[in-house]
Tab-separated table of C-alpha atoms and ligand atoms in Angstrom:
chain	number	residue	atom	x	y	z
A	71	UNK	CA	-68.755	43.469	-198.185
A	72	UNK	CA	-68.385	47.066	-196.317
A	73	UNK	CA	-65.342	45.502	-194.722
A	74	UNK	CA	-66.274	46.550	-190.903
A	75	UNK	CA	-62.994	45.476	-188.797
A	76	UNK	CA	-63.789	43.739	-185.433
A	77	UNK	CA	-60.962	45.719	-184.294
A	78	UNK	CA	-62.866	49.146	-185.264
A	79	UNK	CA	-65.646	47.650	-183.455
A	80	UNK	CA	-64.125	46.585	-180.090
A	81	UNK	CA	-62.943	50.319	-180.317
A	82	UNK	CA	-66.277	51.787	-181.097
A	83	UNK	CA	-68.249	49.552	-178.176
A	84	UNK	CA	-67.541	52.008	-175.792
A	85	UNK	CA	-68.713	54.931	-177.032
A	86	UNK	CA	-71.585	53.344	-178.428
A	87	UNK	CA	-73.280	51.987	-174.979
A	88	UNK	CA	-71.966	55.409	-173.056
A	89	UNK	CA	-74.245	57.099	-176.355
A	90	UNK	CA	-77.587	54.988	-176.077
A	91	UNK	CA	-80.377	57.089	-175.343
A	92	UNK	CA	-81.102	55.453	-172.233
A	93	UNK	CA	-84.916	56.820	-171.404
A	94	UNK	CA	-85.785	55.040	-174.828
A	95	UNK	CA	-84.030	51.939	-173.647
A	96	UNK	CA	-86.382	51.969	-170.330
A	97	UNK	CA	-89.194	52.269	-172.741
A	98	UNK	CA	-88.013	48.681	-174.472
A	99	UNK	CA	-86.896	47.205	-171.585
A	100	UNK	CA	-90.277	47.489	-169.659
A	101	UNK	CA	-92.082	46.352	-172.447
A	102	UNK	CA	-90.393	43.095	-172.882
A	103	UNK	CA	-90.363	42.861	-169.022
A	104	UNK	CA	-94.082	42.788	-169.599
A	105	UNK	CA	-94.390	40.155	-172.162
A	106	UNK	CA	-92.266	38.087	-170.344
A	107	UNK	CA	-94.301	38.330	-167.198
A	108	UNK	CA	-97.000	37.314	-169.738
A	109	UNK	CA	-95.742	33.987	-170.937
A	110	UNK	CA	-93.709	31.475	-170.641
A	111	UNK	CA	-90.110	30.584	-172.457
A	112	UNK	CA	-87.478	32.831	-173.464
A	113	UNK	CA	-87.511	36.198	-175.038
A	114	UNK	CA	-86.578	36.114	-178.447
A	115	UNK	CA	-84.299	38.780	-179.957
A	116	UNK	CA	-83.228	38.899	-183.479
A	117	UNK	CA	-80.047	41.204	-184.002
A	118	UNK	CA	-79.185	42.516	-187.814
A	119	UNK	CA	-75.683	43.531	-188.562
A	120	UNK	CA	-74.772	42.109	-185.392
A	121	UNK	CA	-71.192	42.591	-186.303
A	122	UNK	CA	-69.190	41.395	-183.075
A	123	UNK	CA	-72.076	41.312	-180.911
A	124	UNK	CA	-71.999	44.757	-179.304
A	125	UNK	CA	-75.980	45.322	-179.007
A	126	UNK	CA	-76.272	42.375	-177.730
A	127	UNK	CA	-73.269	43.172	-174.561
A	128	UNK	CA	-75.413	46.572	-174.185
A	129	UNK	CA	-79.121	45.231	-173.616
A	130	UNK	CA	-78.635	41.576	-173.034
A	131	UNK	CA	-77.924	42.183	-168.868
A	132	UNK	CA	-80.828	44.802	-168.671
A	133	UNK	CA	-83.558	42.295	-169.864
A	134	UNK	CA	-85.539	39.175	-168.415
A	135	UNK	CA	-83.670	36.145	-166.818
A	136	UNK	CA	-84.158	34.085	-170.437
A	137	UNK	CA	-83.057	35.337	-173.556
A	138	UNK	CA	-82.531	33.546	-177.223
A	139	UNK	CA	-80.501	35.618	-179.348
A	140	UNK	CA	-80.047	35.412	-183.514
A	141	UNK	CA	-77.332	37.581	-184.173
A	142	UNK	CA	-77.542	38.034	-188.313
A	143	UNK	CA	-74.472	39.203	-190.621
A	144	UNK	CA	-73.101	38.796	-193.654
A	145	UNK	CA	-69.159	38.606	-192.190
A	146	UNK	CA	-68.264	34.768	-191.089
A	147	UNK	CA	-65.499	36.339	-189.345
A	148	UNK	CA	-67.318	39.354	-186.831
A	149	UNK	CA	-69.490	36.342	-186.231
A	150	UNK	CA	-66.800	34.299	-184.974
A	151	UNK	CA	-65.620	37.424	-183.412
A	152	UNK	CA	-69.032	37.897	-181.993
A	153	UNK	CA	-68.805	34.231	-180.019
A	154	UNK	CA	-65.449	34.520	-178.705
A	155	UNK	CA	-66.017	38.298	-177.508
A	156	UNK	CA	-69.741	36.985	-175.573
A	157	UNK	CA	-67.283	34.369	-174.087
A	158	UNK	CA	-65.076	36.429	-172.865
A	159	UNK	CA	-68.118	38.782	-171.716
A	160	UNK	CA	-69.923	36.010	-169.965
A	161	UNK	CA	-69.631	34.555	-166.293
A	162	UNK	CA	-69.777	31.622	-167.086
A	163	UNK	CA	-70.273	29.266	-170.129
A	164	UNK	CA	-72.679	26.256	-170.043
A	165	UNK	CA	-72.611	24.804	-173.494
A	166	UNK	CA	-70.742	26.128	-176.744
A	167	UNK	CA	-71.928	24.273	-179.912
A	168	UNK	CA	-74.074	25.178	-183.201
A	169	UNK	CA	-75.410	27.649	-180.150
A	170	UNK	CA	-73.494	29.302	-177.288
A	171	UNK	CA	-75.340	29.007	-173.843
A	172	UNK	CA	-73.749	31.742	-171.196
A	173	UNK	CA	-74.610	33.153	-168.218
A	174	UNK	CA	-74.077	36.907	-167.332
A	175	UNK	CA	-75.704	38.932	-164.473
A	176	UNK	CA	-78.019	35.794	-163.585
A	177	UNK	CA	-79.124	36.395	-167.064
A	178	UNK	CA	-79.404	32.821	-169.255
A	179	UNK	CA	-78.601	33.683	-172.476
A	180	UNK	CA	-78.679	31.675	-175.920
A	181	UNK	CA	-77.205	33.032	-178.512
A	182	UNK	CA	-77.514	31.860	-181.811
A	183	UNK	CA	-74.865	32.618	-184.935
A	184	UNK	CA	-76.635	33.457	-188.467
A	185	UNK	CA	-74.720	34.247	-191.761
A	186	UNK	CA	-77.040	35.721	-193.846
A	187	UNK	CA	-76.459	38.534	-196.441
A	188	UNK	CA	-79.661	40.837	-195.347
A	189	UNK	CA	-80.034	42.642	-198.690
A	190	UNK	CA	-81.327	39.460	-200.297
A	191	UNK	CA	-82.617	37.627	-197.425
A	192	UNK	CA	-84.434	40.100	-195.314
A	193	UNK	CA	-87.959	38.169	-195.862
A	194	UNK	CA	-86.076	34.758	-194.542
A	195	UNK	CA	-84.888	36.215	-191.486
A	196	UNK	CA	-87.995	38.061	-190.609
A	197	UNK	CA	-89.673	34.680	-191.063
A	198	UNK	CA	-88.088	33.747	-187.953
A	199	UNK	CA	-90.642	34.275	-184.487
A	200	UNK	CA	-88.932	37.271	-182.570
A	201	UNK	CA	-90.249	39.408	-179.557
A	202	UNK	CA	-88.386	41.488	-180.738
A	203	UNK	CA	-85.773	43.045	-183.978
A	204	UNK	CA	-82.756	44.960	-183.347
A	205	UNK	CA	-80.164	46.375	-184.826
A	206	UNK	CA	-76.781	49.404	-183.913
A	207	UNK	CA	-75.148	51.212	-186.364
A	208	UNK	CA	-77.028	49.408	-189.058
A	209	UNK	CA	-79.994	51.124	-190.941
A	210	UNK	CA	-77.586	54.060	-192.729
A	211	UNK	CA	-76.566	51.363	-194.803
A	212	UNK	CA	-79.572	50.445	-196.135
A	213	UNK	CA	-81.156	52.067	-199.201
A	214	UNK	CA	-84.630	53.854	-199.129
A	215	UNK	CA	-85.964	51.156	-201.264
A	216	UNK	CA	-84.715	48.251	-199.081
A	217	UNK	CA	-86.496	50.204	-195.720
A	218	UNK	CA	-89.286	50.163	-197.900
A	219	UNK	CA	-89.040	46.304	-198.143
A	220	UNK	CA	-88.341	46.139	-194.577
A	221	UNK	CA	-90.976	48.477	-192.799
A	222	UNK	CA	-93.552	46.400	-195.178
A	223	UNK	CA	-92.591	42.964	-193.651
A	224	UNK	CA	-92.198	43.983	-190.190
A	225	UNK	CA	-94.803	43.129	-187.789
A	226	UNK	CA	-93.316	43.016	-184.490
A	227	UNK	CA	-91.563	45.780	-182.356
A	228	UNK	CA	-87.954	47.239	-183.549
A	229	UNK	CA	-85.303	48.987	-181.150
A	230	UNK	CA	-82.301	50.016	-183.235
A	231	UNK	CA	-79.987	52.372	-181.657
A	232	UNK	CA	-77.176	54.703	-182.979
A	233	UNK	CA	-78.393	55.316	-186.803
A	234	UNK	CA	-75.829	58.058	-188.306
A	235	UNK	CA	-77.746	61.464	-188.424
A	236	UNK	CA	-75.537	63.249	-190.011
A	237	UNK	CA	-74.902	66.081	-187.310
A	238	UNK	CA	-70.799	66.269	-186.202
A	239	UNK	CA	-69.335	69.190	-184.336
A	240	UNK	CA	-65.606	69.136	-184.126
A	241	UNK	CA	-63.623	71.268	-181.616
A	242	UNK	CA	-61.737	73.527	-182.795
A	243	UNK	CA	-63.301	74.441	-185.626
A	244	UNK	CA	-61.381	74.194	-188.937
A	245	UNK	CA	-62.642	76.297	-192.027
A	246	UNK	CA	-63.013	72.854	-194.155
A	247	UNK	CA	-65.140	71.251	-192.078
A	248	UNK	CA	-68.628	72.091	-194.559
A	249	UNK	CA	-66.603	70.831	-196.921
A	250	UNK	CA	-65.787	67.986	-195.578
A	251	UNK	CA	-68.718	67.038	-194.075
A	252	UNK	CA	-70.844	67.519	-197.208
A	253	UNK	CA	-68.225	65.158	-199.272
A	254	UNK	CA	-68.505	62.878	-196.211
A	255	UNK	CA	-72.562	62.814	-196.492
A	256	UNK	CA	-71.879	61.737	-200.286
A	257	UNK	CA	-69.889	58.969	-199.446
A	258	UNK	CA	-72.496	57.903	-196.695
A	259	UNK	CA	-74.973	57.520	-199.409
A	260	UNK	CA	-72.953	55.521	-201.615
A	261	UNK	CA	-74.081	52.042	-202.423
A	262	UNK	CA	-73.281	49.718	-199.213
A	263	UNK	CA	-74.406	46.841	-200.469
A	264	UNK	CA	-78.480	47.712	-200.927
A	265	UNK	CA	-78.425	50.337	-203.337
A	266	UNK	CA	-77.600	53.776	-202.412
A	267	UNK	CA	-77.699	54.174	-198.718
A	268	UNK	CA	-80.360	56.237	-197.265
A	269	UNK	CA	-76.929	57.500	-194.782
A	270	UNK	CA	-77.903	60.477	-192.434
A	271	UNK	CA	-81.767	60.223	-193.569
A	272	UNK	CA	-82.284	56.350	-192.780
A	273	UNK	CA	-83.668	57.399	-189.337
A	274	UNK	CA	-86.221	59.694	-190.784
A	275	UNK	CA	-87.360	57.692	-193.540
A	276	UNK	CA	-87.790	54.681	-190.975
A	277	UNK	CA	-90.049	56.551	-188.913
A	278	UNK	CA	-92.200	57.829	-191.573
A	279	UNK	CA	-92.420	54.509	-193.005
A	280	UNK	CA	-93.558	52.839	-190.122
A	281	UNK	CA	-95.777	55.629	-188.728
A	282	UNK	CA	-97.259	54.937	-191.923
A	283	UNK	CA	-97.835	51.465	-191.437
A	284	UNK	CA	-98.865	52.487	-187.936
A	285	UNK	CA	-96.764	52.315	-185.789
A	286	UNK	CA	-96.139	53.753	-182.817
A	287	UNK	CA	-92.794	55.377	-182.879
A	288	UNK	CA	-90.454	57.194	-180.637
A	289	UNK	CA	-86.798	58.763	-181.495
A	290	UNK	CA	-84.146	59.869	-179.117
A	291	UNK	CA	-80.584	61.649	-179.839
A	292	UNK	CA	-77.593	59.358	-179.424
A	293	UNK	CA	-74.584	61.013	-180.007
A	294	UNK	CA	-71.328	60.046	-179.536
A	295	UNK	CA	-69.382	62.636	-177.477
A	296	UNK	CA	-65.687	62.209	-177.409
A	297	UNK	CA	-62.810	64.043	-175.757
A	298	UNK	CA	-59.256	63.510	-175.241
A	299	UNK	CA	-60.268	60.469	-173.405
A	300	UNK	CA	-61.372	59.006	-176.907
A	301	UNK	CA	-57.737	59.784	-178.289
A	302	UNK	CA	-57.877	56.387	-180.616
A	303	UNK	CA	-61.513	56.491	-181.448
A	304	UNK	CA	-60.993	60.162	-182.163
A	305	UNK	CA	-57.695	59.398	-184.647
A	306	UNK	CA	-59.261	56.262	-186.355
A	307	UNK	CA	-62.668	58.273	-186.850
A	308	UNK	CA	-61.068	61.120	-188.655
A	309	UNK	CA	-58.807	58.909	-190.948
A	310	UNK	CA	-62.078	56.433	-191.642
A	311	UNK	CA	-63.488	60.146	-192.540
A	312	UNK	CA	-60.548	61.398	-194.865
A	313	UNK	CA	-60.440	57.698	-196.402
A	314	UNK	CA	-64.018	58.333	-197.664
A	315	UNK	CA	-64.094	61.695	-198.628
A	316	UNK	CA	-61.279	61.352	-200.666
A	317	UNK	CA	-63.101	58.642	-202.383
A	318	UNK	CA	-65.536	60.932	-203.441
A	319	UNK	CA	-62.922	63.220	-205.024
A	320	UNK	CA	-65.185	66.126	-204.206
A	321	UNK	CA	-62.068	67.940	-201.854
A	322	UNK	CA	-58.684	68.352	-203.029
A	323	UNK	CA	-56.074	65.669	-201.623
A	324	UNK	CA	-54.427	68.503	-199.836
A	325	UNK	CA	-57.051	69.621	-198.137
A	326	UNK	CA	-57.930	66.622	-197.037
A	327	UNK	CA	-54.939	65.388	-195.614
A	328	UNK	CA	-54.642	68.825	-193.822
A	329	UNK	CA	-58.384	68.434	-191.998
A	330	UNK	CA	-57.126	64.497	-190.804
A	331	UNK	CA	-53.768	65.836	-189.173
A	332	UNK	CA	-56.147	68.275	-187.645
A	333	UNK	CA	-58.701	66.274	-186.627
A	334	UNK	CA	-56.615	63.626	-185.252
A	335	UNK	CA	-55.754	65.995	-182.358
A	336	UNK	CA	-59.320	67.581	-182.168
A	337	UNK	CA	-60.113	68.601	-178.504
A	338	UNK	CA	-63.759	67.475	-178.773
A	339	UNK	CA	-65.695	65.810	-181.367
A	340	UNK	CA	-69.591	65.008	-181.447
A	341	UNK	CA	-71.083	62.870	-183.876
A	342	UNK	CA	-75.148	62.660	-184.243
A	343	UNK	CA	-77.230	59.200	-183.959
A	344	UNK	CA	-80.647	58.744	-183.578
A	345	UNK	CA	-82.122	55.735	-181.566
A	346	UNK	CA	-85.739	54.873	-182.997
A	347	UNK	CA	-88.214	52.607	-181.320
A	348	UNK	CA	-91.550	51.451	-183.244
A	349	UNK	CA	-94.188	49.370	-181.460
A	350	UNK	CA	-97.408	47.573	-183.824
A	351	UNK	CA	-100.622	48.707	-183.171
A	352	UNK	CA	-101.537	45.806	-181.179
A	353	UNK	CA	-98.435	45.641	-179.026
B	49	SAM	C1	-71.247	49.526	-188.351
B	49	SAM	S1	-71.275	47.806	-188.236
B	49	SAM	C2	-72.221	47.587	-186.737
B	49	SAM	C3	-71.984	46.282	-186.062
B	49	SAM	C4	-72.683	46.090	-184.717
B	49	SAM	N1	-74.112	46.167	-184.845
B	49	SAM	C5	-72.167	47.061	-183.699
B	49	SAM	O1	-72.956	47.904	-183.231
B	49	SAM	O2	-70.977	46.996	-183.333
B	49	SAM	C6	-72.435	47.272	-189.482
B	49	SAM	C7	-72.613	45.777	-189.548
B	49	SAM	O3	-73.547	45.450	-190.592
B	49	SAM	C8	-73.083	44.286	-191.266
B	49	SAM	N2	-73.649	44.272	-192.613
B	49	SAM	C9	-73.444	45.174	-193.606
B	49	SAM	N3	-74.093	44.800	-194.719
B	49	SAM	C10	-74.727	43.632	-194.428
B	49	SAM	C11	-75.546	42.742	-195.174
B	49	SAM	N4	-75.835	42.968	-196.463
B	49	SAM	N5	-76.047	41.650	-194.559
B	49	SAM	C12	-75.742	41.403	-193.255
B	49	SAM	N6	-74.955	42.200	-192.499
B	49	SAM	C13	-74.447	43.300	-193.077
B	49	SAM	C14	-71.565	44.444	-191.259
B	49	SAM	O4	-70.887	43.226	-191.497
B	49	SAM	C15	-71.324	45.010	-189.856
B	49	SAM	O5	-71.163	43.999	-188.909
C-alpha cells in the first residue's frame, strides 16, 4: 500500500477545498443539477481513492438534495476513517449500517464503503451505474498504462480535482531547490502500486487520452498556497518531501536534511495541481 495516514489527510483537507478550482466546480455542479432536474432518484457518485472521504465533504453540500455515494480504496482503515469523519461532518445521522444515511445542508446523502484495490479492479468498479466518477489527489499515482486502461472504459463524465503538476515555488528561495525538486519528480514516478506513476504528467496524459476518445475536456490550476498560517501542513510537507528524495539517493543526505530544516520554516510555499473535467460526447 502507499501508506496515506488519515492523520496527513485530516491535515491536508483544508488546503485542498480552499485550492479547488472553483469555476470548474460550477461547471460540474450545474451539470448534475441538470440531470437531476431530468430524472428521478438519486445522483450517483463514485469516488476512487476516497481515502477519508475528503471529496466527498467538498462537493457533497454543493449538489442536488439526493446523493448515493461509493467511496472506493484499497485502505480498510481511511475507510473506516472515512465513516466516522462523514459522521462527525453530518447534521444528523438517519441510519448507519452496511451504508451510512446522513443529512448535511438539507442534503440526503448515502454513502456507501468499497474496499477495492483499483489497479486490478478498475473494470469492476466502473461496472457500477454512476452519474458521475471522481477522484482528489488520486490520478499521479497511476501509471500511463493503467490511464490507458481507464480512459478506454470510461463512458460517463469524470471531475477529479488536485492532480500533482509538478510546479512548487518555495519562499525564500534556497539554492537546492532544482535539485530537490527534480529528485522529488523521480520519486513521484516511482511505482505506487500501478506501475510507474505517470506523477506530475498524469493530468496531461488524462486529457489527451480522453480528448482522444472524445471527450470534452476542461483543466483549471489548483494550487495549494500556504503561508505561515499552514505552519503544520508546511513542516509535514517538507519532511514527506526530504523522506522521498532521499529515497531516491539522487541528493546527498546533507543536503537534504539542510533544505527540510529550511523548508520547515519557509515563509510561503505553492504547490501546482490541476483539476480536469471530461464530459462524453453525448452528455
Ligand atoms: C493522496 S490520497 C487522497 C485521498 C483522498 N482522495 C483525499 O483527497 O483526501 C490517495 C488515496 O488513494 C488510495 N489508493 C492508492 N492506491 C490505491 C489502489 N491501488 N486502490 C485503491 N485506492 C488506492 C490511498 O489509499 C489514498 O486514500
Amino acid at each position: 500500500m502507499t501508506g496515506f495516514s488519515a492523520q496527513w489527510l485530516a491535515l491536508r483537507e483544508p488546503a485542498d477545498h480552499r485550492a479547488r478550482d472553483i469555476a470548474l466546480q460550477s461547471i460540474v455542479i450545474h451539470d448534475l443539477e441538470r440531470l437531476a432536474r431530468m430524472r428521478a432518484g438519486p445522483l450517483k457518485l463514485v469516488d476512487l481513492g476516497s481515502g477519508s472521504g475528503s471529496n466527498l465533504r467538498a462537493l457533497a453540500p454543493l449538489l442536488p438534495e439526493n446523493q448515493h455515494w461509493t467511496l472506493v480504496d484499497y485502505d480498510p482503515a481511511l475507510l473506516e476513517a472515512a465513516r466516522a469523519a462523514c459522521i462527525l461532518w453530518a447534521d444528523q445521522v438517519v441510519s448507519n449500517d452496511d451504508s451510512l444515511k446522513l443529512i448535511k445542508n438539507n442534503k440526503h446523502i448515502t454513502i456507501h464503503f468499497r474496499c477495492e484495490d483499483l489497479s486490478s479492479n478498475i473494470e469492476a468498479v466502473l461496472a457500477e451505474p454512476a452519474d458521475l466518477i471522481t477522484a482528489a489527489a488520486f490520478f499521479d499515482l497511476v501509471a500511463e498504462q493503467w490511464l490507458e486502461r481507464f480512459c478506454g472504459l470510461l463512458s460517463t463524465p469524470l471531475y477529479t480535482v488536485l492532480t500533482y503538476n509538478g510546479i512548487e515555488h518555495w519562499t525564500p528561495a534556497e539554492p537546492s531547490d532544482a535539485a530537490i525538486l527534480k529528485a522529488f519528480h523521480a520519486h513521484q514516478q516511482t511505482d505506487k502500486g500501478f506501475g510507474a506513476a505517470a506523477g506530475p504528467t498524469a493530468a496531461g496524459v488524462m486529457e489527451k487520452l480522453l480528448r482522444m476518445r472524445g471527450f470534452a475536456v476542461s483543466n483549471a490550476s489548483s494550487p495549494w498556497l500556504l503561508d505561515s498560517k499552514d505552519r503544520s501542513l508546511i513542516e509535514q510537507l517538507a519532511t514527506g518531501s526530504a523522506g522521498a528524495v532521499r529515497d531516491t539517493g539522487l541528493v546527498s543526505r546533507e543536503n537534504v536534511e539542510a533544505w527540510q530544516r529550511s523548508r520547515c520554516q519557509a515563509t510561503t510555499c505553492e504547490i501546482g495541481h490541476t483539476d480536469l473535467y471530461a464530459r462524453p460526447r453525448q452528455f
